[in-house]
Coordinates of N, CA and C in Angstrom, one line a residue:
X208 N -5.4 -21.7 -6.6 CA -5.7 -20.3 -6.2 C -4.6 -19.9 -5.2
X209 N -4.2 -18.6 -5.4 CA -3.2 -18.0 -4.6 C -3.9 -16.8 -3.8
X210 N -3.4 -16.5 -2.6 CA -3.9 -15.4 -1.9 C -3.0 -14.2 -2.2
X211 N -3.6 -13.0 -2.5 CA -2.9 -11.8 -2.8 C -3.5 -10.7 -2.0
X212 N -2.7 -9.6 -1.9 CA -3.2 -8.3 -1.3 C -3.1 -7.3 -2.4
X213 N -4.0 -6.4 -2.5 CA -4.1 -5.4 -3.5 C -4.4 -4.1 -2.9
X214 N -3.7 -3.1 -3.4 CA -3.9 -1.7 -2.9 C -4.2 -0.8 -4.1
X215 N -5.4 -0.2 -4.0 CA -5.8 0.8 -5.0 C -5.3 2.2 -4.6
X216 N -4.8 2.8 -5.6 CA -4.2 4.2 -5.4 C -5.2 5.2 -5.8
X217 N -5.3 6.3 -4.9 CA -6.0 7.5 -5.2 C -7.5 7.3 -5.3
X218 N -8.1 6.5 -4.5 CA -9.6 6.4 -4.5 C -10.2 7.1 -3.3
X219 N -11.5 7.4 -3.5 CA -12.3 8.1 -2.4 C -11.7 9.4 -2.0
X220 N -11.0 10.0 -2.9 CA -10.5 11.4 -2.8 C -10.5 12.0 -4.2
X221 N -10.6 13.3 -4.3 CA -10.6 13.9 -5.6 C -11.7 13.5 -6.6
X222 N -12.9 13.1 -6.0 CA -14.0 12.7 -6.9 C -14.0 11.3 -7.4
X223 N -13.0 10.5 -7.1 CA -13.1 9.1 -7.5 C -13.7 8.3 -6.3
X224 N -14.9 7.9 -6.5 CA -15.7 7.2 -5.5 C -15.7 5.7 -5.8
X225 N -15.2 4.9 -4.9 CA -15.2 3.5 -5.0 C -15.6 2.9 -3.7
X226 N -16.9 2.7 -3.6 CA -17.5 2.1 -2.3 C -17.0 0.6 -2.2
X227 N -16.5 0.3 -1.0 CA -16.0 -1.1 -0.8 C -16.9 -2.2 -1.1
X228 N -18.2 -2.1 -0.7 CA -19.1 -3.3 -1.1 C -19.2 -3.5 -2.7
X229 N -19.2 -2.4 -3.4 CA -19.2 -2.5 -4.9 C -17.9 -3.0 -5.4
X230 N -16.8 -2.6 -4.8 CA -15.5 -3.0 -5.2 C -15.4 -4.6 -5.0
X231 N -15.8 -5.0 -3.8 CA -15.8 -6.5 -3.6 C -16.6 -7.2 -4.7
X232 N -17.8 -6.7 -5.0 CA -18.6 -7.3 -6.1 C -17.9 -7.3 -7.4
X233 N -17.3 -6.2 -7.8 CA -16.6 -6.1 -9.1 C -15.5 -7.2 -9.2
X234 N -14.8 -7.3 -8.1 CA -13.7 -8.3 -8.1 C -14.2 -9.7 -8.1
X235 N -15.2 -10.0 -7.3 CA -15.8 -11.3 -7.3 C -16.4 -11.7 -8.7
X236 N -17.1 -10.7 -9.3 CA -17.6 -11.0 -10.6 C -16.5 -11.2 -11.7
X237 N -15.3 -10.7 -11.4 CA -14.2 -10.8 -12.3 C -13.4 -12.1 -12.1
X238 N -13.8 -12.9 -11.1 CA -13.2 -14.2 -10.9 C -12.4 -14.3 -9.6
X239 N -12.4 -13.3 -8.7 CA -11.7 -13.4 -7.5 C -12.6 -14.1 -6.4
X240 N -12.0 -14.7 -5.4 CA -12.8 -15.3 -4.3 C -12.3 -14.8 -3.0
X241 N -13.2 -14.9 -2.0 CA -12.9 -14.5 -0.6 C -12.3 -13.1 -0.6
X242 N -13.0 -12.2 -1.2 CA -12.6 -10.8 -1.3 C -12.9 -10.1 0.0
X243 N -11.9 -9.5 0.6 CA -12.1 -8.8 1.9 C -11.4 -7.4 1.7
X244 N -12.1 -6.4 2.3 CA -11.5 -5.0 2.2 C -11.3 -4.5 3.6
X245 N -10.4 -3.5 3.7 CA -10.2 -2.8 5.0 C -10.2 -1.3 4.7
X246 N -10.9 -0.6 5.6 CA -11.1 0.8 5.4 C -11.7 1.2 4.1
X247 N -11.7 2.5 3.7 CA -12.3 2.9 2.4 C -11.2 3.3 1.5
X248 N -10.0 2.8 1.7 CA -8.9 3.3 0.9 C -8.4 2.3 -0.1
X249 N -9.1 1.2 -0.3 CA -8.7 0.3 -1.3 C -7.7 -0.7 -0.9
X250 N -7.8 -1.2 0.3 CA -7.0 -2.3 0.8 C -7.8 -3.6 0.7
X251 N -7.3 -4.6 -0.1 CA -8.0 -5.8 -0.5 C -7.2 -7.0 -0.3
X252 N -7.8 -8.0 0.3 CA -7.1 -9.4 0.2 C -8.1 -10.3 -0.5
X253 N -7.6 -11.2 -1.3 CA -8.4 -12.0 -2.1 C -7.7 -13.2 -2.6
X254 N -8.4 -14.2 -3.1 CA -7.8 -15.4 -3.8 C -8.1 -15.2 -5.3
X255 N -7.0 -15.6 -6.1 CA -7.1 -15.4 -7.5 C -6.3 -16.6 -8.2
X256 N -6.9 -17.1 -9.2 CA -6.3 -18.2 -9.9 C -5.5 -17.6 -11.1
X257 N -4.3 -17.2 -10.8 CA -3.4 -16.6 -11.8 C -2.2 -15.9 -11.1
X258 N -1.4 -15.2 -11.9 CA -0.2 -14.6 -11.3 C -0.6 -13.2 -10.8
X259 N 0.3 -12.6 -10.1 CA 0.1 -11.2 -9.6 C 0.0 -10.2 -10.7
X260 N 0.7 -10.4 -11.8 CA 0.6 -9.5 -12.9 C -0.7 -9.7 -13.6
X261 N -1.2 -10.9 -13.7 CA -2.5 -11.1 -14.3 C -3.6 -10.5 -13.5
X262 N -3.5 -10.6 -12.2 CA -4.4 -10.0 -11.3 C -4.4 -8.5 -11.4
X263 N -3.2 -7.9 -11.5 CA -3.1 -6.4 -11.6 C -3.8 -6.0 -12.9
X264 N -3.5 -6.6 -14.0 CA -4.1 -6.3 -15.3 C -5.6 -6.4 -15.3
X265 N -6.1 -7.5 -14.7 CA -7.5 -7.8 -14.7 C -8.2 -6.8 -13.8
X266 N -7.6 -6.5 -12.6 CA -8.3 -5.6 -11.6 C -8.3 -4.2 -12.2
X267 N -7.2 -3.7 -12.7 CA -7.2 -2.4 -13.3 C -8.3 -2.2 -14.3
X268 N -8.4 -3.2 -15.2 CA -9.5 -3.1 -16.2 C -10.9 -3.1 -15.6
X269 N -11.1 -4.1 -14.8 CA -12.5 -4.3 -14.2 C -12.9 -3.1 -13.3
X270 N -11.9 -2.6 -12.5 CA -12.2 -1.5 -11.6 C -12.4 -0.2 -12.4
X271 N -11.5 0.0 -13.4 CA -11.6 1.2 -14.2 C -12.9 1.2 -15.0
X272 N -13.3 0.1 -15.5 CA -14.6 0.0 -16.3 C -15.8 0.3 -15.3
X273 N -15.8 -0.3 -14.2 CA -16.9 -0.2 -13.2 C -17.1 1.1 -12.6
X274 N -15.9 1.8 -12.4 CA -16.0 3.1 -11.7 C -15.6 4.3 -12.5
X275 N -15.4 4.0 -13.8 CA -15.1 5.0 -14.8 C -13.9 6.0 -14.5
X276 N -12.8 5.3 -14.2 CA -11.5 6.1 -14.0 C -10.4 5.2 -14.4
X277 N -9.2 5.7 -14.5 CA -8.0 4.9 -14.9 C -7.4 4.4 -13.6
X278 N -7.8 3.1 -13.3 CA -7.4 2.5 -12.0 C -5.9 2.1 -12.0
X279 N -5.3 2.3 -10.9 CA -3.9 1.8 -10.7 C -3.9 1.0 -9.4
X280 N -3.4 -0.2 -9.4 CA -3.3 -1.0 -8.2 C -1.9 -1.6 -8.1
X281 N -1.5 -1.8 -6.9 CA -0.3 -2.5 -6.5 C -0.7 -3.9 -6.0
X282 N 0.0 -4.9 -6.4 CA -0.4 -6.3 -5.9 C 0.9 -6.9 -5.3
X283 N 0.6 -7.6 -4.2 CA 1.7 -8.4 -3.6 C 1.0 -9.8 -3.2
X284 N 1.8 -10.8 -3.2 CA 1.3 -12.1 -2.7 C 1.3 -12.0 -1.2
X285 N 0.4 -12.9 -0.6 CA 0.3 -12.8 0.9 C 1.6 -13.1 1.6
X286 N 2.4 -14.0 1.2 CA 3.7 -14.2 1.8 C 4.6 -13.0 1.8
X287 N 4.6 -12.3 0.7 CA 5.4 -11.1 0.6 C 4.9 -10.0 1.5
X288 N 3.6 -9.9 1.7 CA 3.1 -8.9 2.7 C 3.5 -9.3 4.1
X289 N 3.4 -10.6 4.4 CA 3.8 -11.1 5.7 C 5.3 -10.7 6.0
X290 N 6.2 -11.0 5.0 CA 7.6 -10.7 5.2 C 7.8 -9.2 5.3
X291 N 7.1 -8.4 4.5 CA 7.2 -6.9 4.6 C 6.8 -6.4 6.0
X292 N 5.7 -6.9 6.5 CA 5.2 -6.5 7.8 C 6.2 -7.0 8.9
X293 N 6.6 -8.2 8.9 CA 7.5 -8.8 9.9 C 8.9 -8.2 9.9
X294 N 9.3 -7.5 8.8 CA 10.6 -7.0 8.7 C 10.8 -5.5 9.1
X295 N 9.7 -5.0 9.7 CA 9.8 -3.5 10.1 C 11.1 -3.3 10.8
X296 N 11.9 -2.3 10.3 CA 13.3 -2.2 10.8 C 13.4 -1.2 12.0
X297 N 12.4 -0.5 12.3 CA 12.6 0.5 13.4 C 11.9 0.1 14.7
X298 N 12.3 0.7 15.8 CA 11.7 0.4 17.1 C 10.4 1.2 17.1
X299 N 9.3 0.5 17.3 CA 8.0 1.2 17.4 C 7.9 1.9 18.8
X300 N 7.2 3.1 18.7 CA 6.9 3.8 19.9 C 5.6 4.6 19.7
X301 N 5.1 5.2 20.8 CA 3.8 5.9 20.7 C 3.9 7.3 20.0
X302 N 5.1 7.8 19.8 CA 5.3 9.1 19.2 C 5.4 9.1 17.7
X303 N 5.5 8.0 17.1 CA 5.8 7.9 15.7 C 4.7 7.1 14.9
X304 N 4.5 7.5 13.7 CA 3.7 6.6 12.8 C 4.6 5.6 12.1
X305 N 4.0 4.5 11.8 CA 4.8 3.5 11.0 C 4.0 3.3 9.7
X306 N 4.7 3.7 8.6 CA 4.1 3.6 7.3 C 5.0 2.7 6.4
X307 N 4.3 2.2 5.4 CA 5.0 1.5 4.3 C 4.5 2.2 3.0
X308 N 5.5 2.6 2.2 CA 5.2 3.2 0.9 C 5.3 2.1 -0.1
X309 N 4.2 1.6 -0.6 CA 4.2 0.5 -1.5 C 4.6 1.1 -2.9
X310 N 5.6 0.4 -3.5 CA 6.1 0.9 -4.8 C 7.1 2.1 -4.6
X311 N 7.4 2.4 -3.4 CA 8.3 3.5 -3.1 C 9.8 3.2 -2.9
X312 N 10.2 2.0 -3.2 CA 11.6 1.6 -3.0 C 12.5 2.4 -3.9
X313 N 12.0 2.8 -5.0 CA 12.9 3.7 -5.9 C 13.1 5.1 -5.4
X314 N 12.3 5.5 -4.4 CA 12.4 6.8 -3.8 C 13.4 6.8 -2.6
X315 N 14.0 5.6 -2.2 CA 14.8 5.6 -1.0 C 15.9 6.6 -1.0
X316 N 16.7 6.6 -2.0 CA 17.9 7.5 -2.0 C 17.5 8.9 -1.9
X317 N 16.5 9.3 -2.7 CA 16.0 10.7 -2.7 C 15.4 11.0 -1.3
X318 N 14.7 10.1 -0.7 CA 14.1 10.3 0.6 C 15.2 10.5 1.7
X319 N 16.2 9.6 1.6 CA 17.3 9.7 2.6 C 18.0 11.1 2.4
X320 N 18.2 11.5 1.1 CA 18.9 12.8 0.9 C 18.0 13.9 1.4
X321 N 16.7 13.8 1.3 CA 15.8 14.9 1.8 C 15.9 15.0 3.3
X322 N 16.0 13.8 4.0 CA 16.2 13.8 5.5 C 17.5 14.4 5.8
X323 N 18.6 14.0 5.1 CA 19.9 14.5 5.4 C 20.0 16.0 5.2
X324 N 19.3 16.6 4.2 CA 19.3 18.0 3.9 C 18.6 18.8 4.9
X325 N 17.5 18.3 5.5 CA 16.7 19.0 6.5 C 16.5 18.0 7.6
X326 N 17.5 17.8 8.5 CA 17.4 16.8 9.6 C 16.1 16.9 10.3
X327 N 15.5 15.7 10.5 CA 14.2 15.6 11.1 C 14.1 14.3 11.8
X328 N 13.1 14.1 12.6 CA 12.9 12.8 13.3 C 12.1 11.9 12.5
X329 N 12.6 11.6 11.3 CA 12.0 10.5 10.5 C 13.1 9.7 9.9
X330 N 12.7 8.5 9.6 CA 13.6 7.5 9.0 C 13.0 6.8 7.9
X331 N 13.8 6.3 6.9 CA 13.4 5.5 5.8 C 14.3 4.3 5.7
X332 N 13.8 3.3 5.1 CA 14.6 2.1 4.8 C 13.9 1.4 3.6
X333 N 14.7 1.0 2.6 CA 14.2 0.3 1.5 C 14.0 -1.2 1.8
X334 N 12.9 -1.8 1.2 CA 12.7 -3.2 1.3 C 12.1 -3.6 -0.1
X335 N 13.0 -4.1 -1.0 CA 12.6 -4.4 -2.3 C 11.9 -3.3 -3.0
X336 N 10.7 -3.5 -3.5 CA 10.0 -2.5 -4.2 C 9.3 -1.4 -3.3
X337 N 9.4 -1.6 -2.0 CA 8.7 -0.8 -1.0 C 9.7 0.0 -0.1
X338 N 9.1 0.9 0.6 CA 9.9 1.8 1.5 C 9.2 1.8 2.9
X339 N 10.0 1.6 3.9 CA 9.6 1.8 5.3 C 9.8 3.3 5.6
X340 N 8.8 3.9 6.3 CA 8.9 5.3 6.6 C 8.3 5.5 8.0
X341 N 9.1 6.1 8.9 CA 8.8 6.4 10.3 C 8.8 7.9 10.5
X342 N 7.7 8.5 10.9 CA 7.7 9.9 11.2 C 6.9 10.3 12.4
X343 N 7.2 11.4 13.0 CA 6.5 11.9 14.2 C 5.0 12.0 13.9
X344 N 4.2 11.6 14.8 CA 2.7 11.8 14.6 C 2.5 13.3 14.5
X345 N 1.6 13.7 13.7 CA 1.2 15.1 13.4 C 2.0 15.7 12.4
X346 N 3.0 15.0 11.8 CA 3.9 15.6 10.8 C 3.8 14.9 9.4
X347 N 2.8 14.0 9.3 CA 2.8 13.1 8.1 C 2.8 13.8 6.8
X348 N 2.2 15.0 6.7 CA 2.2 15.7 5.4 C 3.2 16.8 5.3
X349 N 4.0 17.1 6.3 CA 4.9 18.2 6.3 C 6.4 17.8 6.4
X350 N 6.8 16.6 6.5 CA 8.2 16.2 6.6 C 8.8 16.2 5.2
X351 N 10.2 16.2 5.2 CA 10.9 16.2 3.9 C 10.4 15.0 3.1
X352 N 10.3 13.8 3.7 CA 9.9 12.6 2.9 C 8.5 12.8 2.4
X353 N 7.5 13.3 3.2 CA 6.2 13.5 2.7 C 6.1 14.4 1.5
X354 N 6.9 15.5 1.6 CA 6.9 16.4 0.5 C 7.5 15.8 -0.8
X355 N 8.5 15.0 -0.6 CA 9.1 14.3 -1.7 C 8.1 13.3 -2.4
X356 N 7.5 12.5 -1.5 CA 6.5 11.5 -2.0 C 5.3 12.1 -2.7
X357 N 5.0 13.4 -2.4 CA 3.9 14.1 -3.0 C 4.2 14.6 -4.4
X358 N 5.5 14.5 -4.8 CA 5.8 14.9 -6.2 C 5.2 14.0 -7.2
X359 N 4.9 14.5 -8.3 CA 4.3 13.8 -9.4 C 5.0 12.5 -9.7
X360 N 6.4 12.5 -9.7 CA 7.1 11.3 -10.1 C 6.9 10.1 -9.2
X361 N 6.5 10.3 -8.0 CA 6.3 9.2 -7.0 C 4.8 9.1 -6.8
X362 N 4.0 10.2 -6.7 CA 2.6 10.1 -6.4 C 1.8 9.2 -7.4
X363 N 2.2 9.2 -8.6 CA 1.5 8.4 -9.6 C 1.6 6.9 -9.5
X364 N 2.7 6.5 -8.8 CA 3.0 5.0 -8.8 C 3.2 4.4 -7.4
X365 N 2.9 5.2 -6.4 CA 3.1 4.7 -5.1 C 1.8 4.9 -4.3
X366 N 1.7 4.2 -3.2 CA 0.6 4.4 -2.2 C 1.1 4.1 -0.8
X367 N 0.7 4.9 0.1 CA 1.2 4.8 1.5 C 0.2 4.1 2.4
X368 N 0.6 3.2 3.2 CA -0.4 2.5 4.1 C 0.3 2.5 5.5
X369 N -0.6 2.6 6.5 CA -0.1 2.5 7.9 C 0.1 1.0 8.2
X370 N 1.2 0.8 8.9 CA 1.6 -0.6 9.2 C 0.5 -1.3 10.0
X371 N -0.2 -0.6 10.8 CA -1.3 -1.2 11.6 C -2.3 -1.9 10.7
X372 N -2.7 -1.2 9.6 CA -3.6 -1.8 8.7 C -3.0 -3.0 8.0
X373 N -1.8 -2.9 7.6 CA -1.2 -4.0 6.9 C -1.0 -5.2 7.8
X374 N -0.8 -5.0 9.1 CA -0.7 -6.1 10.0 C -2.1 -6.9 10.0
X375 N -3.2 -6.2 9.9 CA -4.5 -6.8 9.9 C -4.8 -7.6 8.7
X376 N -4.1 -7.2 7.6 CA -4.4 -7.8 6.3 C -3.6 -9.1 6.1
X377 N -2.6 -9.3 6.9 CA -1.8 -10.6 6.7 C -2.7 -11.7 7.1
X378 N -2.8 -12.7 6.2 CA -3.7 -13.8 6.5 C -3.1 -14.7 7.7
X379 N -4.0 -15.3 8.4 CA -3.5 -16.2 9.5 C -2.8 -17.4 8.8
X380 N -1.7 -17.8 9.4 CA -1.0 -18.9 8.9 C -1.7 -20.2 9.1
X381 N -1.8 -21.0 8.1 CA -2.5 -22.3 8.3 C -1.6 -23.3 8.9

């Protein structure tokens, strides 16, 4: 068994209701163990006997069937999440949010160009498939990067999480 983290995209908004207790049961019934969720946004840590790709396929099918929608999930193994969290490249402070855009690494160049075109107090950095994003508190939906990520080409395949939540999801090292 391997430990994975999984992030559901676009739930509990726009009429797609996925209660966390029911999500945990669906995943457990599909063969996952030690299923834990954070918040109501589809943050999950679990153990699964298979690859990340097998988990993604199984979860999308099981969740989609159980909640009657086309589910989209991003999966990372626990060690990858730990490395992602520990590699935060910007100095934290109380004035800024710390976000990771999962699956957003492909948006890096466009995000940097958006910042360069309309200078603002936000920063981005690519980390593999993901994107670090730092912006002023209170501006999360109005910055150049936020507007870029809201476009259909990114919105359908990415999901944004606060680094504070991801830090809680990293399993304790044994």
